[in-house]
């Protein structure tokens, strides 16, 4: 069975500093992995997805994530946070057979 | 190109009342989904549809019914609302070619008193 764990419920950074949002997954095979962002009172927007083509995945708005099979991790990073990055971020594993499993979410706060 | 739209945006119901949430997509996607989002729990799949006239249960289907009479629309019904159904409901759609990439609507915030 597939599962996903977001290791931090809240992350706070200062504007201009790096962002790291951590995600671990469990899967019996090599899954498809995603990061979505949700701004307040908005729907979810796809940031990036991993489907085994390359372990380092670049997404929109300067975000990227690295798939590490040995660590079963798919952490999301950005070199320099912007105020507009403040949102909730969801790590998602596609479990096959329409089993899309969402993490509980990490809320990112960006301080001026 | 509006993408995925949801109607209504907000609704307050009394226990036992019924209502229908409407989802529409203009991307000609084959697959459509209904999720609920509760604090600290991410999104959970209620029902989904792989095509017009077909629906299937997701992770948390109890208390909900769905219909997909037209390819572009996916309706979620609550026959007798309960306070436990207070949540934010999201509709999503995806294409046959890229089924794992879902496009989400803006959500419907439902409160059941």
mmCIF file with all atom_site columns, N, CA, C and O in Angstrom, chain B residues 7-36:
data_model
loop_
_atom_site.group_PDB
_atom_site.id
_atom_site.type_symbol
_atom_site.label_atom_id
_atom_site.label_alt_id
_atom_site.label_comp_id
_atom_site.label_asym_id
_atom_site.label_entity_id
_atom_site.label_seq_id
_atom_site.pdbx_PDB_ins_code
_atom_site.Cartn_x
_atom_site.Cartn_y
_atom_site.Cartn_z
_atom_site.occupancy
_atom_site.B_iso_or_equiv
_atom_site.pdbx_formal_charge
_atom_site.auth_seq_id
_atom_site.auth_comp_id
_atom_site.auth_asym_id
_atom_site.auth_atom_id
_atom_site.pdbx_PDB_model_num
ATOM 1   N N  . UNK B 1 7  ? -19.892 25.128 -8.423  1.00 0.00 ? 7  UNK B N  1
ATOM 2   C CA . UNK B 1 7  ? -21.028 25.923 -7.976  1.00 0.00 ? 7  UNK B CA 1
ATOM 3   C C  . UNK B 1 7  ? -21.744 25.176 -6.871  1.00 0.00 ? 7  UNK B C  1
ATOM 4   O O  . UNK B 1 7  ? -22.015 23.978 -7.016  1.00 0.00 ? 7  UNK B O  1
ATOM 5   N N  . UNK B 1 8  ? -22.106 25.803 -5.742  1.00 0.00 ? 8  UNK B N  1
ATOM 6   C CA . UNK B 1 8  ? -21.789 27.177 -5.349  1.00 0.00 ? 8  UNK B CA 1
ATOM 7   C C  . UNK B 1 8  ? -20.405 27.276 -4.717  1.00 0.00 ? 8  UNK B C  1
ATOM 8   O O  . UNK B 1 8  ? -19.736 26.260 -4.565  1.00 0.00 ? 8  UNK B O  1
ATOM 9   N N  . UNK B 1 9  ? -20.004 28.450 -4.327  1.00 0.00 ? 9  UNK B N  1
ATOM 10  C CA . UNK B 1 9  ? -18.728 28.644 -3.610  1.00 0.00 ? 9  UNK B CA 1
ATOM 11  C C  . UNK B 1 9  ? -18.890 28.406 -2.114  1.00 0.00 ? 9  UNK B C  1
ATOM 12  O O  . UNK B 1 9  ? -17.971 27.938 -1.442  1.00 0.00 ? 9  UNK B O  1
ATOM 13  N N  . UNK B 1 10 ? -20.029 28.771 -1.582  1.00 0.00 ? 10 UNK B N  1
ATOM 14  C CA . UNK B 1 10 ? -20.312 28.609 -0.155  1.00 0.00 ? 10 UNK B CA 1
ATOM 15  C C  . UNK B 1 10 ? -21.748 28.144 -0.006  1.00 0.00 ? 10 UNK B C  1
ATOM 16  O O  . UNK B 1 10 ? -22.604 28.489 -0.809  1.00 0.00 ? 10 UNK B O  1
ATOM 17  N N  . UNK B 1 11 ? -21.968 27.368 1.084   1.00 0.00 ? 11 UNK B N  1
ATOM 18  C CA . UNK B 1 11 ? -23.343 26.964 1.369   1.00 0.00 ? 11 UNK B CA 1
ATOM 19  C C  . UNK B 1 11 ? -23.438 26.585 2.827   1.00 0.00 ? 11 UNK B C  1
ATOM 20  O O  . UNK B 1 11 ? -22.514 25.969 3.387   1.00 0.00 ? 11 UNK B O  1
ATOM 21  N N  . UNK B 1 12 ? -24.557 26.964 3.445   1.00 0.00 ? 12 UNK B N  1
ATOM 22  C CA . UNK B 1 12 ? -24.844 26.548 4.813   1.00 0.00 ? 12 UNK B CA 1
ATOM 23  C C  . UNK B 1 12 ? -26.138 25.740 4.780   1.00 0.00 ? 12 UNK B C  1
ATOM 24  O O  . UNK B 1 12 ? -27.147 26.206 4.234   1.00 0.00 ? 12 UNK B O  1
ATOM 25  N N  . UNK B 1 13 ? -26.095 24.555 5.343   1.00 0.00 ? 13 UNK B N  1
ATOM 26  C CA . UNK B 1 13 ? -27.260 23.678 5.386   1.00 0.00 ? 13 UNK B CA 1
ATOM 27  C C  . UNK B 1 13 ? -27.622 23.352 6.828   1.00 0.00 ? 13 UNK B C  1
ATOM 28  O O  . UNK B 1 13 ? -26.766 23.401 7.718   1.00 0.00 ? 13 UNK B O  1
ATOM 29  N N  . UNK B 1 14 ? -28.858 22.972 7.036   1.00 0.00 ? 14 UNK B N  1
ATOM 30  C CA . UNK B 1 14 ? -29.261 22.414 8.316   1.00 0.00 ? 14 UNK B CA 1
ATOM 31  C C  . UNK B 1 14 ? -29.209 20.897 8.213   1.00 0.00 ? 14 UNK B C  1
ATOM 32  O O  . UNK B 1 14 ? -29.380 20.330 7.122   1.00 0.00 ? 14 UNK B O  1
ATOM 33  N N  . UNK B 1 15 ? -28.985 20.249 9.324   1.00 0.00 ? 15 UNK B N  1
ATOM 34  C CA . UNK B 1 15 ? -28.956 18.787 9.348   1.00 0.00 ? 15 UNK B CA 1
ATOM 35  C C  . UNK B 1 15 ? -30.221 18.223 8.719   1.00 0.00 ? 15 UNK B C  1
ATOM 36  O O  . UNK B 1 15 ? -31.327 18.665 9.028   1.00 0.00 ? 15 UNK B O  1
ATOM 37  N N  . UNK B 1 16 ? -30.015 17.266 7.812   1.00 0.00 ? 16 UNK B N  1
ATOM 38  C CA . UNK B 1 16 ? -31.140 16.633 7.152   1.00 0.00 ? 16 UNK B CA 1
ATOM 39  C C  . UNK B 1 16 ? -31.506 17.225 5.803   1.00 0.00 ? 16 UNK B C  1
ATOM 40  O O  . UNK B 1 16 ? -32.221 16.595 5.025   1.00 0.00 ? 16 UNK B O  1
ATOM 41  N N  . UNK B 1 17 ? -31.036 18.416 5.515   1.00 0.00 ? 17 UNK B N  1
ATOM 42  C CA . UNK B 1 17 ? -31.315 19.015 4.221   1.00 0.00 ? 17 UNK B CA 1
ATOM 43  C C  . UNK B 1 17 ? -30.475 18.335 3.134   1.00 0.00 ? 17 UNK B C  1
ATOM 44  O O  . UNK B 1 17 ? -29.467 17.687 3.415   1.00 0.00 ? 17 UNK B O  1
ATOM 45  N N  . UNK B 1 18 ? -30.915 18.530 1.899   1.00 0.00 ? 18 UNK B N  1
ATOM 46  C CA . UNK B 1 18 ? -30.179 17.959 0.779   1.00 0.00 ? 18 UNK B CA 1
ATOM 47  C C  . UNK B 1 18 ? -29.651 19.081 -0.111  1.00 0.00 ? 18 UNK B C  1
ATOM 48  O O  . UNK B 1 18 ? -30.158 20.208 -0.072  1.00 0.00 ? 18 UNK B O  1
ATOM 49  N N  . UNK B 1 19 ? -28.622 18.749 -0.879  1.00 0.00 ? 19 UNK B N  1
ATOM 50  C CA . UNK B 1 19 ? -28.117 19.716 -1.848  1.00 0.00 ? 19 UNK B CA 1
ATOM 51  C C  . UNK B 1 19 ? -27.261 19.008 -2.881  1.00 0.00 ? 19 UNK B C  1
ATOM 52  O O  . UNK B 1 19 ? -26.851 17.847 -2.675  1.00 0.00 ? 19 UNK B O  1
ATOM 53  N N  . UNK B 1 20 ? -27.010 19.695 -3.971  1.00 0.00 ? 20 UNK B N  1
ATOM 54  C CA . UNK B 1 20 ? -26.164 19.178 -5.038  1.00 0.00 ? 20 UNK B CA 1
ATOM 55  C C  . UNK B 1 20 ? -25.085 20.197 -5.356  1.00 0.00 ? 20 UNK B C  1
ATOM 56  O O  . UNK B 1 20 ? -25.375 21.379 -5.522  1.00 0.00 ? 20 UNK B O  1
ATOM 57  N N  . UNK B 1 21 ? -23.856 19.709 -5.426  1.00 0.00 ? 21 UNK B N  1
ATOM 58  C CA . UNK B 1 21 ? -22.732 20.528 -5.864  1.00 0.00 ? 21 UNK B CA 1
ATOM 59  C C  . UNK B 1 21 ? -22.440 20.197 -7.321  1.00 0.00 ? 21 UNK B C  1
ATOM 60  O O  . UNK B 1 21 ? -22.397 19.030 -7.705  1.00 0.00 ? 21 UNK B O  1
ATOM 61  N N  . UNK B 1 22 ? -22.215 21.254 -8.093  1.00 0.00 ? 22 UNK B N  1
ATOM 62  C CA . UNK B 1 22 ? -21.971 21.071 -9.515  1.00 0.00 ? 22 UNK B CA 1
ATOM 63  C C  . UNK B 1 22 ? -20.519 21.357 -9.849  1.00 0.00 ? 22 UNK B C  1
ATOM 64  O O  . UNK B 1 22 ? -19.959 22.352 -9.401  1.00 0.00 ? 22 UNK B O  1
ATOM 65  N N  . UNK B 1 23 ? -19.931 20.477 -10.625 1.00 0.00 ? 23 UNK B N  1
ATOM 66  C CA . UNK B 1 23 ? -18.588 20.676 -11.146 1.00 0.00 ? 23 UNK B CA 1
ATOM 67  C C  . UNK B 1 23 ? -18.656 20.638 -12.672 1.00 0.00 ? 23 UNK B C  1
ATOM 68  O O  . UNK B 1 23 ? -19.300 19.747 -13.233 1.00 0.00 ? 23 UNK B O  1
ATOM 69  N N  . UNK B 1 24 ? -17.992 21.581 -13.297 1.00 0.00 ? 24 UNK B N  1
ATOM 70  C CA . UNK B 1 24 ? -17.947 21.616 -14.757 1.00 0.00 ? 24 UNK B CA 1
ATOM 71  C C  . UNK B 1 24 ? -16.508 21.845 -15.217 1.00 0.00 ? 24 UNK B C  1
ATOM 72  O O  . UNK B 1 24 ? -15.774 22.619 -14.605 1.00 0.00 ? 24 UNK B O  1
ATOM 73  N N  . UNK B 1 25 ? -16.124 21.140 -16.297 1.00 0.00 ? 25 UNK B N  1
ATOM 74  C CA . UNK B 1 25 ? -14.794 21.341 -16.872 1.00 0.00 ? 25 UNK B CA 1
ATOM 75  C C  . UNK B 1 25 ? -14.914 21.474 -18.384 1.00 0.00 ? 25 UNK B C  1
ATOM 76  O O  . UNK B 1 25 ? -15.720 20.786 -19.008 1.00 0.00 ? 25 UNK B O  1
ATOM 77  N N  . UNK B 1 26 ? -14.075 22.359 -18.917 1.00 0.00 ? 26 UNK B N  1
ATOM 78  C CA . UNK B 1 26 ? -14.138 22.629 -20.351 1.00 0.00 ? 26 UNK B CA 1
ATOM 79  C C  . UNK B 1 26 ? -12.891 22.165 -21.080 1.00 0.00 ? 26 UNK B C  1
ATOM 80  O O  . UNK B 1 26 ? -12.553 22.677 -22.151 1.00 0.00 ? 26 UNK B O  1
ATOM 81  N N  . UNK B 1 27 ? -12.193 21.189 -20.499 1.00 0.00 ? 27 UNK B N  1
ATOM 82  C CA . UNK B 1 27 ? -10.949 20.680 -21.073 1.00 0.00 ? 27 UNK B CA 1
ATOM 83  C C  . UNK B 1 27 ? -11.139 19.336 -21.775 1.00 0.00 ? 27 UNK B C  1
ATOM 84  O O  . UNK B 1 27 ? -10.166 18.696 -22.176 1.00 0.00 ? 27 UNK B O  1
ATOM 85  N N  . UNK B 1 28 ? -12.378 18.895 -21.873 1.00 0.00 ? 28 UNK B N  1
ATOM 86  C CA . UNK B 1 28 ? -12.697 17.625 -22.516 1.00 0.00 ? 28 UNK B CA 1
ATOM 87  C C  . UNK B 1 28 ? -12.025 16.426 -21.813 1.00 0.00 ? 28 UNK B C  1
ATOM 88  O O  . UNK B 1 28 ? -11.670 15.438 -22.458 1.00 0.00 ? 28 UNK B O  1
ATOM 89  N N  . UNK B 1 29 ? -11.856 16.555 -20.503 1.00 0.00 ? 29 UNK B N  1
ATOM 90  C CA . UNK B 1 29 ? -11.213 15.482 -19.749 1.00 0.00 ? 29 UNK B CA 1
ATOM 91  C C  . UNK B 1 29 ? -12.176 14.322 -19.540 1.00 0.00 ? 29 UNK B C  1
ATOM 92  O O  . UNK B 1 29 ? -13.375 14.513 -19.306 1.00 0.00 ? 29 UNK B O  1
ATOM 93  N N  . UNK B 1 30 ? -11.585 13.117 -19.585 1.00 0.00 ? 30 UNK B N  1
ATOM 94  C CA . UNK B 1 30 ? -12.397 11.918 -19.388 1.00 0.00 ? 30 UNK B CA 1
ATOM 95  C C  . UNK B 1 30 ? -12.678 11.657 -17.907 1.00 0.00 ? 30 UNK B C  1
ATOM 96  O O  . UNK B 1 30 ? -13.738 11.172 -17.544 1.00 0.00 ? 30 UNK B O  1
ATOM 97  N N  . UNK B 1 31 ? -11.694 11.954 -17.060 1.00 0.00 ? 31 UNK B N  1
ATOM 98  C CA . UNK B 1 31 ? -11.794 11.581 -15.651 1.00 0.00 ? 31 UNK B CA 1
ATOM 99  C C  . UNK B 1 31 ? -12.166 12.784 -14.798 1.00 0.00 ? 31 UNK B C  1
ATOM 100 O O  . UNK B 1 31 ? -11.642 13.878 -14.990 1.00 0.00 ? 31 UNK B O  1
ATOM 101 N N  . UNK B 1 32 ? -13.051 12.540 -13.832 1.00 0.00 ? 32 UNK B N  1
ATOM 102 C CA . UNK B 1 32 ? -13.417 13.592 -12.898 1.00 0.00 ? 32 UNK B CA 1
ATOM 103 C C  . UNK B 1 32 ? -13.510 13.010 -11.492 1.00 0.00 ? 32 UNK B C  1
ATOM 104 O O  . UNK B 1 32 ? -13.759 11.806 -11.311 1.00 0.00 ? 32 UNK B O  1
ATOM 105 N N  . UNK B 1 33 ? -13.293 13.875 -10.513 1.00 0.00 ? 33 UNK B N  1
ATOM 106 C CA . UNK B 1 33 ? -13.148 13.438 -9.117  1.00 0.00 ? 33 UNK B CA 1
ATOM 107 C C  . UNK B 1 33 ? -13.837 14.423 -8.180  1.00 0.00 ? 33 UNK B C  1
ATOM 108 O O  . UNK B 1 33 ? -13.873 15.619 -8.447  1.00 0.00 ? 33 UNK B O  1
ATOM 109 N N  . UNK B 1 34 ? -14.292 13.897 -7.058  1.00 0.00 ? 34 UNK B N  1
ATOM 110 C CA . UNK B 1 34 ? -14.748 14.737 -5.962  1.00 0.00 ? 34 UNK B CA 1
ATOM 111 C C  . UNK B 1 34 ? -13.942 14.376 -4.711  1.00 0.00 ? 34 UNK B C  1
ATOM 112 O O  . UNK B 1 34 ? -13.838 13.202 -4.342  1.00 0.00 ? 34 UNK B O  1
ATOM 113 N N  . UNK B 1 35 ? -13.374 15.415 -4.067  1.00 0.00 ? 35 UNK B N  1
ATOM 114 C CA . UNK B 1 35 ? -12.614 15.256 -2.833  1.00 0.00 ? 35 UNK B CA 1
ATOM 115 C C  . UNK B 1 35 ? -13.247 16.113 -1.737  1.00 0.00 ? 35 UNK B C  1
ATOM 116 O O  . UNK B 1 35 ? -13.896 17.112 -2.012  1.00 0.00 ? 35 UNK B O  1
ATOM 117 N N  . UNK B 1 36 ? -12.967 15.736 -0.515  1.00 0.00 ? 36 UNK B N  1
ATOM 118 C CA . UNK B 1 36 ? -13.229 16.626 0.605   1.00 0.00 ? 36 UNK B CA 1
ATOM 119 C C  . UNK B 1 36 ? -11.916 16.915 1.333   1.00 0.00 ? 36 UNK B C  1
ATOM 120 O O  . UNK B 1 36 ? -11.025 16.057 1.397   1.00 0.00 ? 36 UNK B O  1
#
